[in-house]
């Protein structure tokens, strides 16, 4: 089961969700790992030509970035789990964008929307929809690179990040607000362990059936 | 004999003026340092924008320039702090670039007065002002 499908199923199964209602669930697994998830459910539209479901690992929590993110003055950063958890609501409804060359953010080229976010262990996963008809080149690139291959990753965009100690070699972000995300080549992401993949429309149909 | 006394008095007044100017400059440097510390403390609170993308070349260049500018300020502060409190009387020649910079601001090195420097340099950035003043002090044109 994919991340987004799992998120949406859980929302539906737990509380008899209503359309466009945000839900936040905390689950404790057998291993004692706490999972936090939040999603906005959209009305199901069968065969929507401009909605292509996606899912991805946006970042890792409590793990130092592999490279210094842009804006961090050369410091690698750690997004704490607490900060990420507190910032989950700010992710919902934010856009995903991409930049020509797939090497960064272009906040004005918004090609999709995030509708679900989940903290699962150290992974902050997101799911949502791409505007596939508006950006056909994007789907072609992602599918062309193998869809679930290792090529594509994700990058977050934060505002008002609070740094615990600016003199530290690795900055610890204790508070932040997500303002967006980008799809890009993994090698260009500050976190190399991010990932991105689109889901086949069939999966969306199955999810709709589950939700009903 | 009387002429010698007059010269001594005049020299004494000049030394006092130069010492006072040096004192003012030291205070200014302290204020700048304090302001920089305050700024650093403010910056600790929040970072405006972080994007989890590897830095581009342009951003890296800007970061390098910023680091170089900060290093220069630190160097100037260190130079100002180690400046002897006693004023040197021997005048030296200003570098050509500095003379040109002053000329652009309407200041002639030969006719310069301590009080007029601040007003003349208002169009320059803080770093440039510090650099000019430090150079003038080193050259003995400003106390």
Short mmCIF file of C-alpha atoms in Angstrom, two decimals:
data_model
loop_
_atom_site.label_atom_id
_atom_site.label_comp_id
_atom_site.label_asym_id
_atom_site.label_seq_id
_atom_site.Cartn_x
_atom_site.Cartn_y
_atom_site.Cartn_z
CA UNK A 1 0.00 0.00 0.00
CA UNK A 2 1.33 3.44 -0.85
CA UNK A 3 1.70 6.21 1.65
CA UNK A 4 -1.17 8.30 0.44
CA UNK A 5 -3.49 5.38 0.03
CA UNK A 6 -2.68 4.31 3.52
CA UNK A 7 -3.26 7.76 4.88
CA UNK A 8 -6.57 8.17 3.14
CA UNK A 9 -7.76 4.73 4.14
CA UNK A 10 -6.86 5.34 7.73
CA UNK A 11 -8.70 8.63 7.79
CA UNK A 12 -11.76 7.05 6.28
CA UNK A 13 -11.71 3.99 8.48
CA UNK A 14 -11.18 5.77 11.73
CA UNK A 15 -13.76 8.43 11.80
CA UNK A 16 -16.25 8.43 8.98
CA UNK A 17 -14.54 11.39 7.42
CA UNK A 18 -16.25 14.23 5.75
CA UNK A 19 -15.13 15.79 2.53
CA UNK A 20 -12.62 18.61 2.86
CA UNK A 21 -12.28 17.95 6.55
CA UNK A 22 -8.80 17.78 7.98
CA UNK A 23 -8.04 14.85 10.25
CA UNK A 24 -5.13 14.12 12.49
CA UNK A 25 -4.49 10.65 13.78
CA UNK A 26 -1.89 9.27 16.07
CA UNK A 27 -1.27 5.53 15.93
CA UNK A 28 1.04 3.45 18.02
CA UNK A 29 2.40 0.42 16.25
CA UNK A 30 3.43 -2.91 17.70
CA UNK A 31 7.05 -1.83 17.78
CA UNK A 32 6.11 1.19 19.91
CA UNK A 33 6.76 3.62 17.10
CA UNK A 34 4.32 6.45 17.14
CA UNK A 35 2.90 7.54 13.82
CA UNK A 36 1.35 10.90 13.16
CA UNK A 37 -0.74 11.56 10.12
CA UNK A 38 -2.92 14.28 8.77
CA UNK A 39 -4.94 14.50 5.60
CA UNK A 40 -7.46 16.58 3.76
CA UNK A 41 -9.95 14.45 1.87
CA UNK A 42 -11.01 15.69 -1.52
CA UNK A 43 -14.25 14.70 -3.23
CA UNK A 44 -13.69 11.72 -5.51
CA UNK A 45 -13.93 12.52 -9.21
CA UNK A 46 -13.59 9.39 -11.32
CA UNK A 47 -11.25 9.74 -14.24
CA UNK A 48 -10.26 13.30 -13.39
CA UNK A 49 -7.90 14.24 -16.21
CA UNK A 50 -5.91 16.74 -14.17
CA UNK A 51 -5.43 14.77 -10.96
CA UNK A 52 -2.56 12.37 -10.82
CA UNK A 53 -1.96 10.93 -7.35
CA UNK A 54 1.58 11.01 -6.07
CA UNK A 55 3.42 10.10 -2.93
CA UNK A 56 6.90 10.69 -1.69
CA UNK A 57 9.28 11.00 1.19
CA UNK A 58 9.64 14.73 1.72
CA UNK A 59 12.37 14.62 4.33
CA UNK A 60 13.72 12.76 7.33
CA UNK A 61 13.30 13.88 10.92
CA UNK A 62 15.95 13.79 13.61
CA UNK A 63 18.50 13.12 10.88
CA UNK A 64 21.09 15.58 9.62
CA UNK A 65 20.74 16.53 5.99
CA UNK A 66 23.34 15.09 3.65
CA UNK A 67 24.12 18.54 2.29
CA UNK A 68 23.59 22.08 3.49
CA UNK A 69 20.18 23.31 2.37
CA UNK A 70 19.87 26.60 0.61
CA UNK A 71 19.42 29.39 3.13
CA UNK A 72 21.20 27.57 5.93
CA UNK A 73 24.48 29.44 5.41
CA UNK A 74 26.42 26.30 4.70
CA UNK A 75 25.16 24.40 7.72
CA UNK A 76 23.60 21.00 7.47
CA UNK A 77 20.29 20.89 9.32
CA UNK A 78 18.28 18.55 11.49
CA UNK A 79 14.54 18.91 11.56
CA UNK A 80 13.43 17.61 14.91
CA UNK A 81 10.56 15.20 15.09
CA UNK A 82 8.68 17.54 17.41
CA UNK A 83 9.09 20.42 14.99
CA UNK A 84 7.98 18.32 12.04
CA UNK A 85 4.99 17.01 13.93
CA UNK A 86 3.95 20.50 14.96
CA UNK A 87 4.38 21.67 11.37
CA UNK A 88 2.35 18.88 9.75
CA UNK A 89 -0.80 21.00 9.48
CA UNK A 90 1.13 23.67 7.61
CA UNK A 91 1.97 21.13 4.89
CA UNK A 92 -1.60 20.40 3.91
CA UNK A 93 -2.80 22.46 0.99
CA UNK A 94 0.70 23.60 0.12
CA UNK A 95 1.83 23.20 -3.43
CA UNK A 96 4.50 21.07 -4.98
CA UNK A 97 6.50 22.75 -7.68
CA UNK A 98 9.35 21.92 -10.00
CA UNK A 99 12.02 23.83 -11.80
CA UNK A 100 13.31 23.41 -15.32
CA UNK A 101 16.35 21.20 -14.98
CA UNK A 102 14.86 19.50 -11.92
CA UNK A 103 17.45 21.00 -9.66
CA UNK A 104 15.52 23.24 -7.31
CA UNK A 105 12.37 25.11 -6.46
CA UNK A 106 10.31 27.39 -8.63
CA UNK A 107 7.60 28.53 -6.27
CA UNK A 108 5.67 30.07 -9.15
CA UNK A 109 5.51 26.84 -11.07
CA UNK A 110 3.09 24.98 -8.84
CA UNK A 111 2.24 21.67 -10.40
CA UNK A 112 0.35 19.90 -7.65
CA UNK A 113 -1.02 19.96 -4.14
CA UNK A 114 -0.24 18.13 -0.93
CA UNK A 115 -3.30 16.59 0.69
CA UNK A 116 -1.78 14.23 3.23
CA UNK A 117 1.28 14.08 5.44
CA UNK A 118 2.55 11.43 7.75
CA UNK A 119 5.41 10.95 10.13
CA UNK A 120 6.38 7.33 10.04
CA UNK A 121 9.50 6.66 12.00
CA UNK A 122 12.10 9.00 10.59
CA UNK A 123 10.28 9.54 7.32
CA UNK A 124 7.99 12.45 6.67
CA UNK A 125 5.91 11.23 3.78
CA UNK A 126 3.47 13.26 1.77
CA UNK A 127 0.80 12.47 -0.78
CA UNK A 128 -1.40 14.49 -3.04
CA UNK A 129 -2.19 15.23 -6.63
CA UNK A 130 -0.21 16.53 -9.57
CA UNK A 131 -1.90 18.65 -12.21
CA UNK A 132 -1.03 16.14 -14.87
CA UNK A 133 -2.87 17.73 -17.76
CA UNK A 134 -1.46 21.18 -17.05
CA UNK A 135 2.06 19.85 -16.79
CA UNK A 136 2.34 16.92 -19.20
CA UNK A 137 6.12 17.27 -19.39
CA UNK A 138 6.32 16.57 -15.68
CA UNK A 139 4.56 13.25 -15.86
CA UNK A 140 6.61 12.30 -18.89
CA UNK A 141 9.82 13.04 -17.02
CA UNK A 142 8.82 11.15 -13.90
CA UNK A 143 7.38 8.17 -15.75
CA UNK A 144 10.27 8.26 -18.18
CA UNK A 145 12.74 8.00 -15.37
CA UNK A 146 11.04 4.85 -14.22
CA UNK A 147 8.30 6.22 -12.00
CA UNK A 148 9.42 4.63 -8.77
CA UNK A 149 13.08 4.72 -9.69
CA UNK A 150 15.71 6.25 -7.50
CA UNK A 151 16.10 9.33 -9.66
CA UNK A 152 13.48 11.66 -8.26
CA UNK A 153 13.31 13.07 -4.78
CA UNK A 154 11.68 15.90 -2.88
CA UNK A 155 12.68 19.06 -1.10
CA UNK A 156 10.77 21.05 1.46
CA UNK A 157 10.52 24.79 1.76
CA UNK A 158 10.41 26.21 5.29
CA UNK A 159 9.70 29.66 6.63
CA UNK A 160 10.37 31.07 10.08
CA UNK A 161 12.60 28.20 11.04
CA UNK A 162 13.88 28.41 14.58
CA UNK A 163 17.47 27.36 15.04
CA UNK A 164 18.46 26.13 18.49
CA UNK A 165 22.09 27.23 18.24
CA UNK A 166 23.32 29.11 15.23
CA UNK A 167 26.91 28.46 16.23
CA UNK A 168 26.43 24.71 16.02
CA UNK A 169 28.02 22.94 13.08
CA UNK A 170 24.71 21.26 12.29
CA UNK A 171 21.70 23.48 12.82
CA UNK A 172 18.82 21.99 14.78
CA UNK A 173 15.48 23.28 13.62
CA UNK A 174 13.11 23.28 16.55
CA UNK A 175 10.23 25.05 14.92
CA UNK A 176 9.22 25.81 11.35
CA UNK A 177 6.37 26.28 8.96
CA UNK A 178 6.17 24.40 5.70
CA UNK A 179 5.41 26.68 2.79
CA UNK A 180 5.81 24.23 -0.07
CA UNK A 181 7.73 21.39 -1.61
CA UNK A 182 9.49 20.62 -4.83
CA UNK A 183 10.01 17.57 -7.00
CA UNK A 184 13.60 17.35 -8.11
CA UNK A 185 16.46 15.03 -8.80
CA UNK A 186 17.50 13.24 -5.65
CA UNK A 187 21.09 14.28 -6.16
CA UNK A 188 19.98 17.92 -5.91
CA UNK A 189 18.08 17.39 -2.67
CA UNK A 190 19.73 18.17 0.63
CA UNK A 191 18.38 14.84 1.84
CA UNK A 192 19.44 12.06 -0.51
CA UNK A 193 16.96 9.64 1.00
CA UNK A 194 13.90 11.44 -0.26
CA UNK A 195 11.80 9.88 -2.99
CA UNK A 196 8.93 10.67 -5.30
CA UNK A 197 6.62 8.61 -7.43
CA UNK A 198 3.33 9.00 -9.20
CA UNK A 199 0.64 6.40 -8.75
CA UNK A 200 -1.32 4.75 -11.47
CA UNK A 201 -4.87 6.02 -11.88
CA UNK A 202 -6.09 2.51 -11.05
CA UNK A 203 -4.82 3.03 -7.53
CA UNK A 204 -6.89 6.18 -7.24
CA UNK A 205 -9.96 4.26 -8.31
CA UNK A 206 -9.28 1.60 -5.71
CA UNK A 207 -8.86 4.24 -3.05
CA UNK A 208 -12.16 5.81 -3.98
CA UNK A 209 -13.84 2.45 -3.61
CA UNK A 210 -12.33 1.99 -0.16
CA UNK A 211 -13.40 5.44 0.93
CA UNK A 212 -16.96 4.73 -0.01
CA UNK B 1 62.28 80.75 22.67
CA UNK B 2 58.79 82.23 22.53
CA UNK B 3 58.31 80.79 19.06
CA UNK B 4 59.26 77.36 20.32
CA UNK B 5 56.69 77.61 23.11
CA UNK B 6 54.00 78.60 20.63
CA UNK B 7 54.84 75.61 18.47
CA UNK B 8 54.66 73.32 21.49
CA UNK B 9 51.26 74.72 22.45
CA UNK B 10 49.99 74.29 18.93
CA UNK B 11 51.32 70.77 18.80
CA UNK B 12 49.69 70.01 22.13
CA UNK B 13 46.31 71.24 20.89
CA UNK B 14 46.65 69.17 17.74
CA UNK B 15 47.54 66.08 19.72
CA UNK B 16 44.51 66.64 21.96
CA UNK B 17 42.26 66.99 18.97
CA UNK B 18 43.64 63.87 17.37
CA UNK B 19 43.29 61.92 20.61
CA UNK B 20 39.69 63.06 20.94
CA UNK B 21 38.98 61.98 17.37
CA UNK B 22 40.59 58.61 18.02
CA UNK B 23 38.40 58.21 21.10
CA UNK B 24 35.29 58.96 19.08
CA UNK B 25 36.30 56.45 16.45
CA UNK B 26 36.86 53.80 19.11
CA UNK B 27 33.42 54.47 20.50
CA UNK B 28 31.95 54.15 17.01
CA UNK B 29 33.68 50.83 16.49
CA UNK B 30 32.36 49.59 19.84
CA UNK B 31 28.85 50.64 18.89
CA UNK B 32 29.19 48.83 15.56
CA UNK B 33 30.41 45.71 17.31
CA UNK B 34 27.52 45.87 19.73
CA UNK B 35 25.08 46.31 16.87
CA UNK B 36 26.56 43.32 15.07
CA UNK B 37 26.23 41.21 18.23
CA UNK B 38 22.62 42.29 18.64
CA UNK B 39 21.97 41.39 15.03
CA UNK B 40 23.52 37.95 15.54
CA UNK B 41 21.33 37.36 18.58
CA UNK B 42 18.23 38.39 16.66
CA UNK B 43 19.20 36.07 13.82
CA UNK B 44 19.37 33.20 16.28
CA UNK B 45 15.67 33.42 16.77
CA UNK B 46 14.54 32.75 13.28
CA UNK B 47 15.70 32.01 9.74
CA UNK B 48 13.43 33.44 7.12
CA UNK B 49 13.59 30.72 4.50
CA UNK B 50 15.25 27.34 4.17
CA UNK B 51 14.93 25.18 1.09
CA UNK B 52 16.14 21.59 1.28
CA UNK B 53 17.94 21.86 -2.02
CA UNK B 54 21.66 21.78 -2.45
CA UNK B 55 22.92 25.32 -2.76
CA UNK B 56 23.32 26.69 -6.25
CA UNK B 57 26.56 28.24 -7.43
CA UNK B 58 25.19 31.79 -7.23
CA UNK B 59 24.06 31.36 -3.66
CA UNK B 60 27.37 29.83 -2.71
CA UNK B 61 29.15 32.84 -4.26
CA UNK B 62 27.01 35.24 -2.25
CA UNK B 63 27.70 33.29 0.92
CA UNK B 64 31.42 33.48 0.20
CA UNK B 65 31.20 37.23 -0.36
CA UNK B 66 29.31 37.67 2.87
CA UNK B 67 31.89 35.64 4.75
CA UNK B 68 34.69 37.74 3.19
CA UNK B 69 32.93 40.96 4.18
CA UNK B 70 32.47 39.72 7.73
CA UNK B 71 36.13 38.75 7.91
CA UNK B 72 37.10 42.20 6.66
CA UNK B 73 34.98 43.89 9.33
CA UNK B 74 36.56 41.71 11.99
CA UNK B 75 40.00 42.58 10.65
CA UNK B 76 39.20 46.29 10.72
CA UNK B 77 37.89 46.05 14.24
CA UNK B 78 41.01 44.23 15.33
CA UNK B 79 43.13 46.88 13.61
CA UNK B 80 41.19 49.66 15.28
CA UNK B 81 41.52 47.98 18.67
CA UNK B 82 45.27 47.55 18.30
CA UNK B 83 45.75 51.14 17.14
CA UNK B 84 48.06 52.91 19.62
CA UNK B 85 46.28 55.53 21.70
CA UNK B 86 49.15 57.90 21.18
CA UNK B 87 48.86 59.60 17.89
CA UNK B 88 51.63 59.28 15.39
CA UNK B 89 52.80 62.59 14.04
CA UNK B 90 54.53 61.28 10.95
CA UNK B 91 52.25 61.61 7.93
CA UNK B 92 52.25 58.95 5.29
CA UNK B 93 50.84 58.86 1.82
CA UNK B 94 47.30 57.64 1.26
CA UNK B 95 46.86 54.85 -1.30
CA UNK B 96 45.73 56.13 -4.68
CA UNK B 97 42.46 54.16 -4.51
CA UNK B 98 41.64 55.79 -1.19
CA UNK B 99 42.45 59.26 -2.53
CA UNK B 100 40.17 58.62 -5.50
CA UNK B 101 37.41 57.37 -3.22
CA UNK B 102 37.69 60.49 -1.07
CA UNK B 103 37.77 62.68 -4.15
CA UNK B 104 34.51 61.14 -5.33
CA UNK B 105 33.00 62.18 -2.02
CA UNK B 106 34.33 65.71 -2.47
CA UNK B 107 37.10 65.41 0.10
CA UNK B 108 40.66 66.44 -0.69
CA UNK B 109 43.17 64.60 1.45
CA UNK B 110 45.39 67.67 1.78
CA UNK B 111 42.68 69.96 3.12
CA UNK B 112 40.80 67.42 5.15
CA UNK B 113 39.54 68.22 8.63
CA UNK B 114 38.50 65.60 11.15
CA UNK B 115 35.03 67.03 11.61
CA UNK B 116 34.19 67.07 7.94
CA UNK B 117 35.00 63.42 7.28
CA UNK B 118 31.78 61.97 8.70
CA UNK B 119 29.60 64.31 6.69
CA UNK B 120 31.54 63.67 3.52
CA UNK B 121 31.33 59.90 3.82
CA UNK B 122 27.61 59.57 4.50
CA UNK B 123 27.01 58.17 1.03
CA UNK B 124 29.33 55.23 1.64
CA UNK B 125 28.39 51.94 3.27
CA UNK B 126 29.38 51.31 6.88
CA UNK B 127 32.13 48.94 5.79
CA UNK B 128 33.52 51.50 3.36
CA UNK B 129 33.38 54.22 6.01
CA UNK B 130 35.26 52.02 8.45
CA UNK B 131 37.83 51.16 5.79
CA UNK B 132 38.34 54.82 4.85
CA UNK B 133 38.66 55.95 8.45
CA UNK B 134 41.02 53.14 9.34
CA UNK B 135 43.17 54.05 6.35
CA UNK B 136 43.12 57.72 7.31
CA UNK B 137 44.15 56.85 10.83
CA UNK B 138 46.95 54.67 9.60
CA UNK B 139 48.08 57.48 7.35
CA UNK B 140 48.02 59.97 10.18
CA UNK B 141 45.42 62.14 8.48
CA UNK B 142 42.81 61.38 11.10
CA UNK B 143 43.34 60.94 14.78
#
